[in-house]
């Protein structure tokens, strides 16, 4: 047969199904043009991994499938039973391969889908076809990368400082990032990237992989002495976690692969396209009361906060932790999802009614997967906690994990959430998850796999019952940011830190995976409650502007001048929202790490931010070369929003009787604009409109 080719948006994936065994992946990368579309390819020599590499195929690296049966071991040698291809050259398509090994007693289904933006997602399903149980130890999805991919980029981090990049050489052997936290993790790599030497946002060739899974997972890169290299990812299973009886099956999560010939921005755009295929309503500017009032839920104070929020132009009010029974601090009450009658004698209705009368939506915070031992729920149902009853896991944050895979616990949560969403006609839920999962045991076996699937079912069922409900994934900040949870939620809380200096970097790198409209980005208080650092309001607002903007600040303690300035920024965000939440994200590769330049571009409009995050080494800044514009188009260029205090602005940014400066995209991209000499913790927002 001719090679199987999927192609779209300048990307091609070539499968060679000649010979025995599963198809080999001969190419994943740049499009191959009309010759490939016609199936006219030369012989494809050299080693290439199969869809699920195994030793029987001559692969001596990490196996695609690992597992076995008690008392016997038969290495798998797949025989292909069928290949179903649905593909249109240039538009992507899908390939489904079915295979079996009668002696090993296994069947396999492998699915590959390329969307119209060139993003590839892959999933394997293994079925036990024998009478004895089969223990799945691992099942991963892989695609090859060429020898010229000599560098690796991935990410680490911690609470309130997520997505810290780390780079190194892609040498021989395995570079593996394994997560056993029971959630995606603050230190999760998110996106493992291989690229040509010196790749950046706008330069170099890159390949990347992401596992769309919210439980334990692995991302890895491997290079063998035979000259083959690949990227892989999947769920990370504990021994005995998945045991298949006859006829039972296990599927990997969807694993996403992206390629770019023009740096990280193009690879990121393909990922954003996948999430944007599920449309969102207009993203309302949101106020969350947590950093404003914490556990102080005095009604008068919250009503005043709501009044000031509406006056500033805020469109959604979210009541955070502390509204339910026994919750006057973080040591009690989790699991008791009833409105606290002592604090709220009339329920939440007085607040919800005022919020809606002011024209805002109303949202509520939950942490459904957790339970405090000091709660009615834990006292009445101690067996509902995830772990051995006689030796519970070590507590974190005074919390244990509720075993959602237990039907009674699941039913309780569904009833409570469903009832409260209905009673208060909630527009929005902030769904939190504030601890790692340690020593998880469900029915005597490791429990993260079952817990993650149960969480997904709960989210899916709640949304099915309330189709208009929006849900935010929060996990002590950005510890659950992945395409598994984002398939079921509408945004992520990017970090518990609202320090705008740290947020510039956190949002920059989280934004590789998540488009701006799905990243919660809030204006915090003048002094950040995590770092203790103080930065000007203009910088805090300019940082929050480029996401799903919100406020996390006690406006009752702000001056009228501060509230007026905040209202100006909120109005600017609303005006620019059609660009910020739909355009292509671009980032410049600047030589000085003290400066950041990024933007969002549509064919007719663009918005950029030039941010100074520390002191420059050079006396004068370099020119602002704006990436991503149409070279042949002419643009009007103007400053949007307040100018940073004490900054001498260049001539192009000053008001002129002749009107805004007009320049072509080629000039703006190659020569750039003279940059103002900003102070640290300041930013300039630039707006462009095509003439």
PDB file of C-alpha atoms in Angstrom, residues 272-480:
ATOM      1  CA  UNK A 272      -4.651  27.264  21.050  1.00  0.00           C
ATOM      2  CA  UNK A 273      -6.642  26.355  17.955  1.00  0.00           C
ATOM      3  CA  UNK A 274      -7.657  23.077  19.553  1.00  0.00           C
ATOM      4  CA  UNK A 275      -9.055  24.769  22.666  1.00  0.00           C
ATOM      5  CA  UNK A 276     -10.672  27.530  20.652  1.00  0.00           C
ATOM      6  CA  UNK A 277     -12.624  24.954  18.645  1.00  0.00           C
ATOM      7  CA  UNK A 278     -14.936  24.868  21.693  1.00  0.00           C
ATOM      8  CA  UNK A 279     -16.297  28.423  21.674  1.00  0.00           C
ATOM      9  CA  UNK A 280     -16.731  30.484  24.823  1.00  0.00           C
ATOM     10  CA  UNK A 281     -19.120  33.320  25.584  1.00  0.00           C
ATOM     11  CA  UNK A 282     -17.653  36.768  26.181  1.00  0.00           C
ATOM     12  CA  UNK A 283     -15.330  36.524  29.179  1.00  0.00           C
ATOM     13  CA  UNK A 284     -16.772  38.768  31.922  1.00  0.00           C
ATOM     14  CA  UNK A 285     -14.363  40.784  34.050  1.00  0.00           C
ATOM     15  CA  UNK A 286     -14.436  38.961  37.382  1.00  0.00           C
ATOM     16  CA  UNK A 287     -13.975  39.990  40.993  1.00  0.00           C
ATOM     17  CA  UNK A 288     -13.044  37.260  43.460  1.00  0.00           C
ATOM     18  CA  UNK A 289     -13.353  38.254  47.111  1.00  0.00           C
ATOM     19  CA  UNK A 290     -10.652  35.962  48.532  1.00  0.00           C
ATOM     20  CA  UNK A 291      -7.779  38.417  48.884  1.00  0.00           C
ATOM     21  CA  UNK A 292     -10.266  41.153  49.773  1.00  0.00           C
ATOM     22  CA  UNK A 293     -12.018  39.543  52.753  1.00  0.00           C
ATOM     23  CA  UNK A 294     -10.641  36.012  53.210  1.00  0.00           C
ATOM     24  CA  UNK A 295     -12.940  34.262  55.748  1.00  0.00           C
ATOM     25  CA  UNK A 296     -14.665  37.477  56.798  1.00  0.00           C
ATOM     26  CA  UNK A 297     -18.118  37.060  55.269  1.00  0.00           C
ATOM     27  CA  UNK A 298     -19.886  39.972  56.890  1.00  0.00           C
ATOM     28  CA  UNK A 299     -22.799  40.756  54.579  1.00  0.00           C
ATOM     29  CA  UNK A 300     -22.457  44.541  54.795  1.00  0.00           C
ATOM     30  CA  UNK A 301     -18.798  44.376  53.812  1.00  0.00           C
ATOM     31  CA  UNK A 302     -19.503  42.062  50.874  1.00  0.00           C
ATOM     32  CA  UNK A 303     -22.386  44.232  49.688  1.00  0.00           C
ATOM     33  CA  UNK A 304     -20.129  47.293  49.736  1.00  0.00           C
ATOM     34  CA  UNK A 305     -17.498  45.341  47.806  1.00  0.00           C
ATOM     35  CA  UNK A 306     -20.122  44.345  45.231  1.00  0.00           C
ATOM     36  CA  UNK A 307     -21.261  47.971  44.858  1.00  0.00           C
ATOM     37  CA  UNK A 308     -17.698  49.158  44.237  1.00  0.00           C
ATOM     38  CA  UNK A 309     -17.030  46.280  41.856  1.00  0.00           C
ATOM     39  CA  UNK A 310     -20.012  47.177  39.709  1.00  0.00           C
ATOM     40  CA  UNK A 311     -19.021  50.849  39.729  1.00  0.00           C
ATOM     41  CA  UNK A 312     -15.586  49.870  38.370  1.00  0.00           C
ATOM     42  CA  UNK A 313     -17.155  47.974  35.487  1.00  0.00           C
ATOM     43  CA  UNK A 314     -16.750  44.458  36.881  1.00  0.00           C
ATOM     44  CA  UNK A 315     -19.169  41.929  35.382  1.00  0.00           C
ATOM     45  CA  UNK A 316     -18.989  38.880  37.676  1.00  0.00           C
ATOM     46  CA  UNK A 317     -18.753  38.557  41.476  1.00  0.00           C
ATOM     47  CA  UNK A 318     -17.366  35.297  42.908  1.00  0.00           C
ATOM     48  CA  UNK A 319     -17.750  34.415  46.597  1.00  0.00           C
ATOM     49  CA  UNK A 320     -14.739  32.364  47.630  1.00  0.00           C
ATOM     50  CA  UNK A 321     -13.996  30.064  50.568  1.00  0.00           C
ATOM     51  CA  UNK A 322     -15.877  30.456  53.864  1.00  0.00           C
ATOM     52  CA  UNK A 323     -19.600  30.411  52.996  1.00  0.00           C
ATOM     53  CA  UNK A 324     -20.402  26.819  54.100  1.00  0.00           C
ATOM     54  CA  UNK A 325     -20.887  25.185  57.487  1.00  0.00           C
ATOM     55  CA  UNK A 326     -18.124  25.325  60.114  1.00  0.00           C
ATOM     56  CA  UNK A 327     -15.757  27.186  57.766  1.00  0.00           C
ATOM     57  CA  UNK A 328     -14.347  30.051  59.789  1.00  0.00           C
ATOM     58  CA  UNK A 329     -10.763  28.981  59.018  1.00  0.00           C
ATOM     59  CA  UNK A 330      -9.063  26.397  56.802  1.00  0.00           C
ATOM     60  CA  UNK A 331      -9.014  23.638  59.445  1.00  0.00           C
ATOM     61  CA  UNK A 332     -12.681  22.624  59.343  1.00  0.00           C
ATOM     62  CA  UNK A 333     -15.778  22.289  57.221  1.00  0.00           C
ATOM     63  CA  UNK A 334     -14.541  20.995  53.856  1.00  0.00           C
ATOM     64  CA  UNK A 335     -17.158  18.523  52.694  1.00  0.00           C
ATOM     65  CA  UNK A 336     -20.082  20.170  54.521  1.00  0.00           C
ATOM     66  CA  UNK A 337     -21.536  21.785  51.414  1.00  0.00           C
ATOM     67  CA  UNK A 338     -24.472  23.553  53.051  1.00  0.00           C
ATOM     68  CA  UNK A 339     -24.696  27.316  53.454  1.00  0.00           C
ATOM     69  CA  UNK A 340     -23.632  28.199  57.015  1.00  0.00           C
ATOM     70  CA  UNK A 341     -26.856  29.264  58.754  1.00  0.00           C
ATOM     71  CA  UNK A 342     -24.959  31.128  61.467  1.00  0.00           C
ATOM     72  CA  UNK A 343     -23.167  33.394  58.986  1.00  0.00           C
ATOM     73  CA  UNK A 344     -25.880  33.477  56.326  1.00  0.00           C
ATOM     74  CA  UNK A 345     -29.265  33.226  58.142  1.00  0.00           C
ATOM     75  CA  UNK A 346     -31.095  34.062  54.891  1.00  0.00           C
ATOM     76  CA  UNK A 347     -28.818  31.945  52.769  1.00  0.00           C
ATOM     77  CA  UNK A 348     -26.685  33.544  50.075  1.00  0.00           C
ATOM     78  CA  UNK A 349     -29.733  35.200  48.522  1.00  0.00           C
ATOM     79  CA  UNK A 350     -29.153  38.721  49.915  1.00  0.00           C
ATOM     80  CA  UNK A 351     -25.714  38.830  48.298  1.00  0.00           C
ATOM     81  CA  UNK A 352     -26.687  37.010  45.099  1.00  0.00           C
ATOM     82  CA  UNK A 353     -29.726  39.267  44.640  1.00  0.00           C
ATOM     83  CA  UNK A 354     -27.678  42.461  45.109  1.00  0.00           C
ATOM     84  CA  UNK A 355     -24.984  41.210  42.730  1.00  0.00           C
ATOM     85  CA  UNK A 356     -27.546  40.511  40.023  1.00  0.00           C
ATOM     86  CA  UNK A 357     -29.387  43.772  40.637  1.00  0.00           C
ATOM     87  CA  UNK A 358     -26.071  45.503  39.960  1.00  0.00           C
ATOM     88  CA  UNK A 359     -25.896  43.725  36.601  1.00  0.00           C
ATOM     89  CA  UNK A 360     -23.211  41.195  37.525  1.00  0.00           C
ATOM     90  CA  UNK A 361     -23.121  37.408  37.352  1.00  0.00           C
ATOM     91  CA  UNK A 362     -22.759  35.409  40.570  1.00  0.00           C
ATOM     92  CA  UNK A 363     -20.289  32.613  41.232  1.00  0.00           C
ATOM     93  CA  UNK A 364     -19.258  30.404  44.141  1.00  0.00           C
ATOM     94  CA  UNK A 365     -16.123  28.589  45.309  1.00  0.00           C
ATOM     95  CA  UNK A 366     -16.040  24.832  45.969  1.00  0.00           C
ATOM     96  CA  UNK A 367     -13.367  22.283  46.737  1.00  0.00           C
ATOM     97  CA  UNK A 368     -15.388  19.138  46.061  1.00  0.00           C
ATOM     98  CA  UNK A 369     -12.583  16.564  46.058  1.00  0.00           C
ATOM     99  CA  UNK A 370     -11.374  17.418  49.563  1.00  0.00           C
ATOM    100  CA  UNK A 371     -12.586  16.911  53.111  1.00  0.00           C
ATOM    101  CA  UNK A 372     -11.455  18.194  56.501  1.00  0.00           C
ATOM    102  CA  UNK A 373     -11.313  15.494  59.203  1.00  0.00           C
ATOM    103  CA  UNK A 374     -13.008  18.162  61.343  1.00  0.00           C
ATOM    104  CA  UNK A 375     -16.280  18.099  59.396  1.00  0.00           C
ATOM    105  CA  UNK A 376     -19.684  16.480  59.729  1.00  0.00           C
ATOM    106  CA  UNK A 377     -19.006  14.562  56.523  1.00  0.00           C
ATOM    107  CA  UNK A 378     -15.796  12.979  57.813  1.00  0.00           C
ATOM    108  CA  UNK A 379     -17.343  12.128  61.175  1.00  0.00           C
ATOM    109  CA  UNK A 380     -20.384  10.507  59.565  1.00  0.00           C
ATOM    110  CA  UNK A 381     -18.491   8.766  56.736  1.00  0.00           C
ATOM    111  CA  UNK A 382     -14.845   8.209  57.727  1.00  0.00           C
ATOM    112  CA  UNK A 383     -14.661   5.417  55.136  1.00  0.00           C
ATOM    113  CA  UNK A 384     -15.178   7.956  52.326  1.00  0.00           C
ATOM    114  CA  UNK A 385     -11.624   9.266  52.597  1.00  0.00           C
ATOM    115  CA  UNK A 386      -9.133   8.080  49.990  1.00  0.00           C
ATOM    116  CA  UNK A 387      -6.720   5.769  51.797  1.00  0.00           C
ATOM    117  CA  UNK A 388      -6.621   2.857  54.214  1.00  0.00           C
ATOM    118  CA  UNK A 389      -9.112   3.439  57.021  1.00  0.00           C
ATOM    119  CA  UNK A 390      -6.663   2.206  59.670  1.00  0.00           C
ATOM    120  CA  UNK A 391      -3.791   4.405  58.381  1.00  0.00           C
ATOM    121  CA  UNK A 392      -4.874   7.523  56.546  1.00  0.00           C
ATOM    122  CA  UNK A 393      -2.376   9.450  54.419  1.00  0.00           C
ATOM    123  CA  UNK A 394      -0.469  12.314  56.039  1.00  0.00           C
ATOM    124  CA  UNK A 395      -2.695  15.416  56.119  1.00  0.00           C
ATOM    125  CA  UNK A 396      -1.870  18.464  54.033  1.00  0.00           C
ATOM    126  CA  UNK A 397      -3.557  21.831  54.666  1.00  0.00           C
ATOM    127  CA  UNK A 398      -5.594  20.012  57.376  1.00  0.00           C
ATOM    128  CA  UNK A 399      -7.231  18.059  54.514  1.00  0.00           C
ATOM    129  CA  UNK A 400      -7.768  14.544  53.285  1.00  0.00           C
ATOM    130  CA  UNK A 401      -8.993  13.550  49.832  1.00  0.00           C
ATOM    131  CA  UNK A 402     -12.565  12.400  49.328  1.00  0.00           C
ATOM    132  CA  UNK A 403     -12.744   9.111  47.407  1.00  0.00           C
ATOM    133  CA  UNK A 404     -14.860  10.130  44.421  1.00  0.00           C
ATOM    134  CA  UNK A 405     -14.654   6.632  42.953  1.00  0.00           C
ATOM    135  CA  UNK A 406     -16.810   5.485  45.874  1.00  0.00           C
ATOM    136  CA  UNK A 407     -20.402   5.686  44.548  1.00  0.00           C
ATOM    137  CA  UNK A 408     -21.878   7.067  47.777  1.00  0.00           C
ATOM    138  CA  UNK A 409     -19.333   9.912  47.976  1.00  0.00           C
ATOM    139  CA  UNK A 410     -19.835  10.722  44.299  1.00  0.00           C
ATOM    140  CA  UNK A 411     -23.624  10.770  44.686  1.00  0.00           C
ATOM    141  CA  UNK A 412     -23.395  13.069  47.724  1.00  0.00           C
ATOM    142  CA  UNK A 413     -21.238  15.592  45.883  1.00  0.00           C
ATOM    143  CA  UNK A 414     -23.385  15.545  42.769  1.00  0.00           C
ATOM    144  CA  UNK A 415     -26.528  16.152  44.816  1.00  0.00           C
ATOM    145  CA  UNK A 416     -24.975  19.009  46.814  1.00  0.00           C
ATOM    146  CA  UNK A 417     -23.425  20.761  43.812  1.00  0.00           C
ATOM    147  CA  UNK A 418     -26.511  20.293  41.663  1.00  0.00           C
ATOM    148  CA  UNK A 419     -28.772  21.643  44.417  1.00  0.00           C
ATOM    149  CA  UNK A 420     -26.666  24.733  45.122  1.00  0.00           C
ATOM    150  CA  UNK A 421     -26.145  25.584  41.447  1.00  0.00           C
ATOM    151  CA  UNK A 422     -29.892  25.345  40.973  1.00  0.00           C
ATOM    152  CA  UNK A 423     -30.948  27.209  44.103  1.00  0.00           C
ATOM    153  CA  UNK A 424     -28.700  30.193  43.460  1.00  0.00           C
ATOM    154  CA  UNK A 425     -28.806  29.993  39.649  1.00  0.00           C
ATOM    155  CA  UNK A 426     -25.012  30.057  39.703  1.00  0.00           C
ATOM    156  CA  UNK A 427     -23.316  31.348  36.597  1.00  0.00           C
ATOM    157  CA  UNK A 428     -19.875  30.183  37.649  1.00  0.00           C
ATOM    158  CA  UNK A 429     -18.013  27.767  39.881  1.00  0.00           C
ATOM    159  CA  UNK A 430     -14.438  28.134  41.018  1.00  0.00           C
ATOM    160  CA  UNK A 431     -13.477  24.448  41.439  1.00  0.00           C
ATOM    161  CA  UNK A 432     -10.423  24.184  43.685  1.00  0.00           C
ATOM    162  CA  UNK A 433      -8.067  21.305  44.578  1.00  0.00           C
ATOM    163  CA  UNK A 434      -5.630  22.416  47.261  1.00  0.00           C
ATOM    164  CA  UNK A 435      -3.351  19.500  48.050  1.00  0.00           C
ATOM    165  CA  UNK A 436      -1.326  16.776  46.402  1.00  0.00           C
ATOM    166  CA  UNK A 437      -2.765  13.271  46.683  1.00  0.00           C
ATOM    167  CA  UNK A 438      -0.528  11.074  48.839  1.00  0.00           C
ATOM    168  CA  UNK A 439      -0.874   7.334  49.488  1.00  0.00           C
ATOM    169  CA  UNK A 440      -4.156   7.058  47.568  1.00  0.00           C
ATOM    170  CA  UNK A 441      -5.883   3.722  48.099  1.00  0.00           C
ATOM    171  CA  UNK A 442      -9.271   2.830  46.627  1.00  0.00           C
ATOM    172  CA  UNK A 443     -10.658  -0.642  47.375  1.00  0.00           C
ATOM    173  CA  UNK A 444      -7.167  -1.873  48.202  1.00  0.00           C
ATOM    174  CA  UNK A 445      -5.417  -0.669  45.029  1.00  0.00           C
ATOM    175  CA  UNK A 446      -3.736   2.622  44.022  1.00  0.00           C
ATOM    176  CA  UNK A 447      -6.482   5.157  43.478  1.00  0.00           C
ATOM    177  CA  UNK A 448      -5.345   8.109  41.339  1.00  0.00           C
ATOM    178  CA  UNK A 449      -6.604   6.642  38.048  1.00  0.00           C
ATOM    179  CA  UNK A 450     -10.106   5.996  39.397  1.00  0.00           C
ATOM    180  CA  UNK A 451     -10.148   9.339  41.246  1.00  0.00           C
ATOM    181  CA  UNK A 452      -9.289  11.286  38.087  1.00  0.00           C
ATOM    182  CA  UNK A 453     -11.939   9.544  36.000  1.00  0.00           C
ATOM    183  CA  UNK A 454     -14.543  10.116  38.723  1.00  0.00           C
ATOM    184  CA  UNK A 455     -13.680  13.813  38.842  1.00  0.00           C
ATOM    185  CA  UNK A 456     -14.140  14.022  35.082  1.00  0.00           C
ATOM    186  CA  UNK A 457     -17.530  12.276  35.362  1.00  0.00           C
ATOM    187  CA  UNK A 458     -18.629  14.680  38.078  1.00  0.00           C
ATOM    188  CA  UNK A 459     -17.665  17.708  36.003  1.00  0.00           C
ATOM    189  CA  UNK A 460     -19.350  16.259  32.919  1.00  0.00           C
ATOM    190  CA  UNK A 461     -22.567  15.426  34.754  1.00  0.00           C
ATOM    191  CA  UNK A 462     -22.803  18.818  36.421  1.00  0.00           C
ATOM    192  CA  UNK A 463     -22.352  20.597  33.095  1.00  0.00           C
ATOM    193  CA  UNK A 464     -24.909  18.333  31.448  1.00  0.00           C
ATOM    194  CA  UNK A 465     -27.464  19.304  34.103  1.00  0.00           C
ATOM    195  CA  UNK A 466     -26.557  23.005  33.875  1.00  0.00           C
ATOM    196  CA  UNK A 467     -25.441  23.725  30.286  1.00  0.00           C
ATOM    197  CA  UNK A 468     -24.803  27.433  30.853  1.00  0.00           C
ATOM    198  CA  UNK A 469     -22.612  26.924  33.923  1.00  0.00           C
ATOM    199  CA  UNK A 470     -18.985  28.016  33.619  1.00  0.00           C
ATOM    200  CA  UNK A 471     -16.319  26.249  35.667  1.00  0.00           C
ATOM    201  CA  UNK A 472     -12.816  27.402  36.553  1.00  0.00           C
ATOM    202  CA  UNK A 473     -10.096  24.860  37.289  1.00  0.00           C
ATOM    203  CA  UNK A 474      -8.128  26.093  40.274  1.00  0.00           C
ATOM    204  CA  UNK A 475      -5.639  23.908  42.100  1.00  0.00           C
ATOM    205  CA  UNK A 476      -3.860  26.021  44.706  1.00  0.00           C
ATOM    206  CA  UNK A 477      -3.169  28.168  41.684  1.00  0.00           C
ATOM    207  CA  UNK A 478      -1.849  26.523  38.543  1.00  0.00           C
ATOM    208  CA  UNK A 479      -1.425  22.933  39.743  1.00  0.00           C
ATOM    209  CA  UNK A 480      -4.108  21.502  37.447  1.00  0.00           C
TER     210      UNK A 480
END
